[in-house]
C-alpha positions as YAML, in Angstrom:
chain: A
units: angstrom
residues:
- id: 1
  name: MET
  ca: [-59.53, -26.22, -41.76]
- id: 2
  name: HIS
  ca: [-56.03, -24.46, -42.34]
- id: 3
  name: CYS
  ca: [-54.79, -20.93, -41.68]
- id: 4
  name: PRO
  ca: [-54.23, -19.18, -45.08]
- id: 5
  name: ASP
  ca: [-51.00, -17.96, -43.36]
- id: 6
  name: CYS
  ca: [-49.12, -20.70, -41.63]
- id: 7
  name: GLN
  ca: [-51.17, -23.51, -43.32]
- id: 8
  name: ARG
  ca: [-51.61, -25.30, -39.46]
- id: 9
  name: ASP
  ca: [-54.89, -27.07, -38.93]
- id: 10
  name: ILE
  ca: [-57.19, -24.52, -37.01]
- id: 11
  name: PRO
  ca: [-60.77, -25.06, -35.21]
- id: 12
  name: SER
  ca: [-63.47, -24.34, -37.72]
- id: 13
  name: ASP
  ca: [-64.88, -21.73, -35.65]
- id: 14
  name: SER
  ca: [-61.66, -19.80, -35.33]
- id: 15
  name: LEU
  ca: [-61.78, -16.07, -35.58]
- id: 16
  name: PHE
  ca: [-57.78, -15.94, -35.64]
- id: 17
  name: CYS
  ca: [-54.92, -18.56, -36.06]
- id: 18
  name: CYS
  ca: [-54.00, -20.04, -32.38]
- id: 19
  name: TYR
  ca: [-50.51, -20.44, -34.18]
- id: 20
  name: CYS
  ca: [-49.26, -17.39, -35.95]
- id: 21
  name: GLY
  ca: [-52.34, -14.89, -34.82]
- id: 22
  name: GLU
  ca: [-53.64, -13.97, -37.92]
- id: 23
  name: ALA
  ca: [-57.00, -12.59, -37.86]
- id: 24
  name: LEU
  ca: [-59.52, -14.71, -39.96]
- id: 25
  name: GLN
  ca: [-62.67, -14.99, -41.58]
- id: 26
  name: ARG
  ca: [-64.69, -17.81, -43.03]
- id: 27
  name: CYS
  ca: [-66.34, -17.90, -46.41]
- id: 28
  name: PRO
  ca: [-70.23, -18.61, -45.67]
- id: 29
  name: ILE
  ca: [-70.72, -20.66, -48.83]
- id: 30
  name: CYS
  ca: [-67.37, -22.98, -49.12]
- id: 31
  name: GLU
  ca: [-66.25, -22.51, -45.64]
- id: 32
  name: LEU
  ca: [-62.52, -21.84, -46.41]
- id: 33
  name: PHE
  ca: [-60.59, -19.44, -44.21]
- id: 34
  name: PHE
  ca: [-59.43, -15.98, -45.48]
- id: 35
  name: PHE
  ca: [-57.54, -13.32, -43.65]
- id: 36
  name: SER
  ca: [-59.93, -10.82, -42.04]
- id: 37
  name: ASN
  ca: [-59.33, -8.02, -44.58]
- id: 38
  name: ALA
  ca: [-60.53, -10.15, -47.71]
- id: 39
  name: ALA
  ca: [-63.65, -9.03, -49.27]
- id: 40
  name: PHE
  ca: [-64.00, -11.85, -51.36]
- id: 41
  name: CYS
  ca: [-63.53, -15.42, -51.11]
- id: 42
  name: GLY
  ca: [-60.65, -16.68, -53.74]
- id: 43
  name: SER
  ca: [-62.32, -19.87, -54.10]
- id: 44
  name: CYS
  ca: [-66.43, -19.55, -54.96]
- id: 45
  name: GLY
  ca: [-66.02, -15.86, -55.15]
- id: 46
  name: GLY
  ca: [-68.77, -15.33, -52.68]
- id: 47
  name: GLU
  ca: [-68.59, -11.80, -50.66]
- id: 48
  name: LEU
  ca: [-66.86, -12.25, -47.08]
- id: 49
  name: ARG
  ca: [-67.71, -8.66, -45.73]
- id: 50
  name: SER
  ca: [-70.73, -6.52, -45.45]
- id: 51
  name: ALA
  ca: [-70.29, -3.57, -47.85]
- id: 52
  name: GLU
  ca: [-71.24, -1.21, -45.22]
- id: 53
  name: GLN
  ca: [-67.89, -0.65, -43.99]
- id: 54
  name: PRO
  ca: [-66.94, 2.86, -42.66]
- id: 55
  name: GLY
  ca: [-65.15, 4.61, -44.94]
- id: 56
  name: PHE
  ca: [-61.71, 6.70, -44.55]
- id: 57
  name: ASN
  ca: [-60.80, 9.08, -47.49]
- id: 58
  name: PRO
  ca: [-57.49, 9.90, -47.59]
- id: 59
  name: PRO
  ca: [-56.21, 13.52, -48.12]
- id: 60
  name: HIS
  ca: [-55.60, 14.24, -51.78]
- id: 61
  name: GLY
  ca: [-52.38, 13.95, -53.13]
- id: 62
  name: VAL
  ca: [-50.99, 11.35, -50.80]
- id: 63
  name: ASP
  ca: [-47.23, 11.35, -51.16]
- id: 64
  name: ASP
  ca: [-45.26, 8.09, -52.36]
- id: 65
  name: GLY
  ca: [-43.44, 8.23, -48.96]
- id: 66
  name: VAL
  ca: [-46.83, 7.53, -46.80]
- id: 67
  name: PHE
  ca: [-47.48, 3.73, -46.71]
- id: 68
  name: GLY
  ca: [-50.91, 4.35, -45.33]
- id: 69
  name: TYR
  ca: [-52.87, 6.03, -42.17]
- id: 70
  name: LEU
  ca: [-54.18, 5.13, -38.70]
- id: 71
  name: TYR
  ca: [-57.53, 6.62, -38.55]
- id: 72
  name: ASP
  ca: [-60.11, 7.07, -35.63]
- id: 73
  name: PRO
  ca: [-63.32, 5.09, -36.91]
- id: 74
  name: ASP
  ca: [-65.58, 7.16, -34.78]
- id: 75
  name: SER
  ca: [-63.94, 10.54, -36.27]
- id: 76
  name: PRO
  ca: [-62.25, 9.76, -39.86]
- id: 77
  name: ASP
  ca: [-61.13, 13.14, -39.97]
- id: 78
  name: THR
  ca: [-58.53, 12.24, -37.26]
- id: 79
  name: TYR
  ca: [-55.85, 10.36, -39.02]
- id: 80
  name: TYR
  ca: [-51.87, 9.92, -38.64]
- id: 81
  name: PRO
  ca: [-49.75, 9.36, -41.71]
- id: 82
  name: LEU
  ca: [-47.40, 6.25, -41.57]
- id: 83
  name: LEU
  ca: [-44.10, 7.20, -43.27]
- id: 84
  name: GLU
  ca: [-40.93, 5.16, -43.97]
- id: 85
  name: GLY
  ca: [-39.03, 3.90, -41.28]
- id: 86
  name: ASP
  ca: [-40.09, 3.91, -37.43]
- id: 87
  name: ASN
  ca: [-43.39, 5.78, -36.57]
- id: 88
  name: THR
  ca: [-43.41, 6.04, -32.75]
- id: 89
  name: VAL
  ca: [-46.89, 6.26, -31.06]
- id: 90
  name: GLY
  ca: [-47.38, 7.76, -27.56]
- id: 91
  name: ALA
  ca: [-48.80, 10.40, -25.49]
- id: 92
  name: GLY
  ca: [-45.19, 12.16, -24.98]
- id: 93
  name: GLY
  ca: [-44.27, 15.11, -27.62]
- id: 94
  name: ASN
  ca: [-40.94, 13.00, -28.37]
- id: 95
  name: ASN
  ca: [-43.34, 10.62, -30.80]
- id: 96
  name: ASP
  ca: [-44.17, 10.88, -34.45]
- id: 97
  name: ILE
  ca: [-47.57, 10.23, -33.88]
- id: 98
  name: ILE
  ca: [-48.70, 12.19, -30.32]
- id: 99
  name: ILE
  ca: [-52.43, 10.82, -29.37]
- id: 100
  name: GLU
  ca: [-53.14, 12.53, -26.02]
- id: 101
  name: ARG
  ca: [-55.53, 10.26, -24.20]
- id: 102
  name: PRO
  ca: [-55.40, 8.74, -20.83]
- id: 103
  name: ALA
  ca: [-54.93, 4.87, -21.89]
- id: 104
  name: ILE
  ca: [-52.13, 5.62, -24.22]
- id: 105
  name: SER
  ca: [-48.78, 5.61, -22.64]
- id: 106
  name: TRP
  ca: [-45.92, 7.79, -23.08]
- id: 107
  name: ASN
  ca: [-44.25, 6.04, -25.54]
- id: 108
  name: HIS
  ca: [-46.80, 3.32, -26.23]
- id: 109
  name: ALA
  ca: [-45.94, 1.42, -29.49]
- id: 110
  name: ILE
  ca: [-43.98, 1.82, -32.94]
- id: 111
  name: VAL
  ca: [-45.32, 0.96, -36.21]
- id: 112
  name: ILE
  ca: [-42.35, -0.19, -38.60]
- id: 113
  name: CYS
  ca: [-42.70, 0.64, -42.19]
- id: 114
  name: ARG
  ca: [-39.83, -0.65, -44.29]
- id: 115
  name: ASP
  ca: [-38.90, -2.57, -47.39]
- id: 116
  name: GLU
  ca: [-42.96, -2.99, -48.20]
- id: 117
  name: ARG
  ca: [-43.67, -4.27, -44.98]
- id: 118
  name: LEU
  ca: [-45.66, -2.98, -41.77]
- id: 119
  name: LEU
  ca: [-45.15, -4.11, -38.50]
- id: 120
  name: LEU
  ca: [-46.83, -3.23, -34.86]
- id: 121
  name: GLN
  ca: [-44.73, -3.36, -31.90]
- id: 122
  name: ASP
  ca: [-45.51, -2.61, -28.24]
- id: 123
  name: SER
  ca: [-43.21, -0.45, -26.32]
- id: 124
  name: ALA
  ca: [-43.97, -2.18, -23.20]
- id: 125
  name: SER
  ca: [-46.99, 0.01, -22.53]
- id: 126
  name: THR
  ca: [-49.08, 0.13, -19.35]
- id: 127
  name: ASN
  ca: [-52.38, -0.82, -21.21]
- id: 128
  name: GLY
  ca: [-51.21, -3.10, -23.94]
- id: 129
  name: THR
  ca: [-51.50, -2.76, -27.50]
- id: 130
  name: PHE
  ca: [-53.97, -5.04, -29.74]
- id: 131
  name: LEU
  ca: [-54.20, -6.12, -33.33]
- id: 132
  name: ASN
  ca: [-57.87, -6.96, -34.16]
- id: 133
  name: ASP
  ca: [-58.64, -7.56, -30.69]
- id: 134
  name: THR
  ca: [-55.56, -9.97, -29.67]
- id: 135
  name: ARG
  ca: [-52.89, -8.47, -27.20]
- id: 136
  name: ILE
  ca: [-49.65, -8.24, -29.18]
- id: 137
  name: ARG
  ca: [-46.22, -9.12, -27.25]
- id: 138
  name: VAL
  ca: [-43.73, -9.55, -30.43]
- id: 139
  name: PRO
  ca: [-43.97, -7.66, -33.56]
- id: 140
  name: ARG
  ca: [-47.23, -8.31, -35.87]
- id: 141
  name: LYS
  ca: [-47.58, -7.78, -39.39]
- id: 142
  name: LEU
  ca: [-50.49, -5.27, -40.22]
- id: 143
  name: ASN
  ca: [-52.96, -5.34, -43.15]
- id: 144
  name: HIS
  ca: [-55.56, -3.12, -44.86]
- id: 145
  name: ASP
  ca: [-58.59, -2.59, -42.69]
- id: 146
  name: ASP
  ca: [-56.62, -3.96, -39.49]
- id: 147
  name: MET
  ca: [-58.22, -2.38, -36.07]
- id: 148
  name: VAL
  ca: [-55.23, -1.57, -33.72]
- id: 149
  name: ARG
  ca: [-55.89, -0.64, -30.21]
- id: 150
  name: PHE
  ca: [-53.72, 1.42, -27.79]
- id: 151
  name: GLY
  ca: [-55.34, 0.61, -24.58]
- id: 152
  name: ASN
  ca: [-58.81, 1.14, -25.26]
- id: 153
  name: GLU
  ca: [-58.46, 3.67, -27.93]
- id: 154
  name: GLU
  ca: [-58.95, 2.20, -31.38]
- id: 155
  name: PHE
  ca: [-57.80, 2.96, -34.62]
- id: 156
  name: LEU
  ca: [-58.16, 1.53, -38.04]
- id: 157
  name: LEU
  ca: [-55.42, 1.08, -40.61]
- id: 158
  name: TRP
  ca: [-55.64, 2.33, -44.24]
- id: 159
  name: LEU
  ca: [-53.18, 1.38, -46.89]
- id: 160
  name: GLN
  ca: [-52.17, 2.96, -50.19]
- id: 161
  name: PRO
  ca: [-53.59, 0.52, -52.75]
- id: 162
  name: SER
  ca: [-50.44, 0.24, -54.17]
- id: 163
  name: MET
  ca: [-49.19, -1.22, -51.25]
- id: 164
  name: ARG
  ca: [-52.25, -3.59, -50.14]
- id: 165
  name: GLY
  ca: [-50.86, -6.59, -52.30]
- id: 166
  name: THR
  ca: [-47.07, -6.04, -51.60]
- id: 167
  name: ILE
  ca: [-47.17, -6.32, -47.61]
- id: 168
  name: THR
  ca: [-46.01, -9.73, -46.96]
...
């Protein structure tokens, strides 16, 4: 089977590509790989994910300058906007996104939002930054519904619908 991102051969039981790190899922009908945020198979049209995903309702009147939100899946009322530019994340008061929890470093990570791209970068944090349960050591591309973890604190990514097809 082939990774939909880098097109390299990967084992048929893969949950992520061992070459590029993309999170994957397999269609149960035709067994092709797709990105973890895909809802339907592009070949047979089969449903890839359960319809019972936890929901996030963004605030009304989302500004065009907001790429999306990081939100706490256990408390969807706790969310942080991702704006154009570098969005620093950490426990320190100097960050754009301040999350005061024990596992989060003073300057933990950066979410880079530029030119219709979102990247996640660790800032040499003590407890690590993870994308879909894989620790990142270099900047990684973010997609709608990705799970981002700072230490042991999990957040989900919600992107504006207009951004979902443009992120490359």
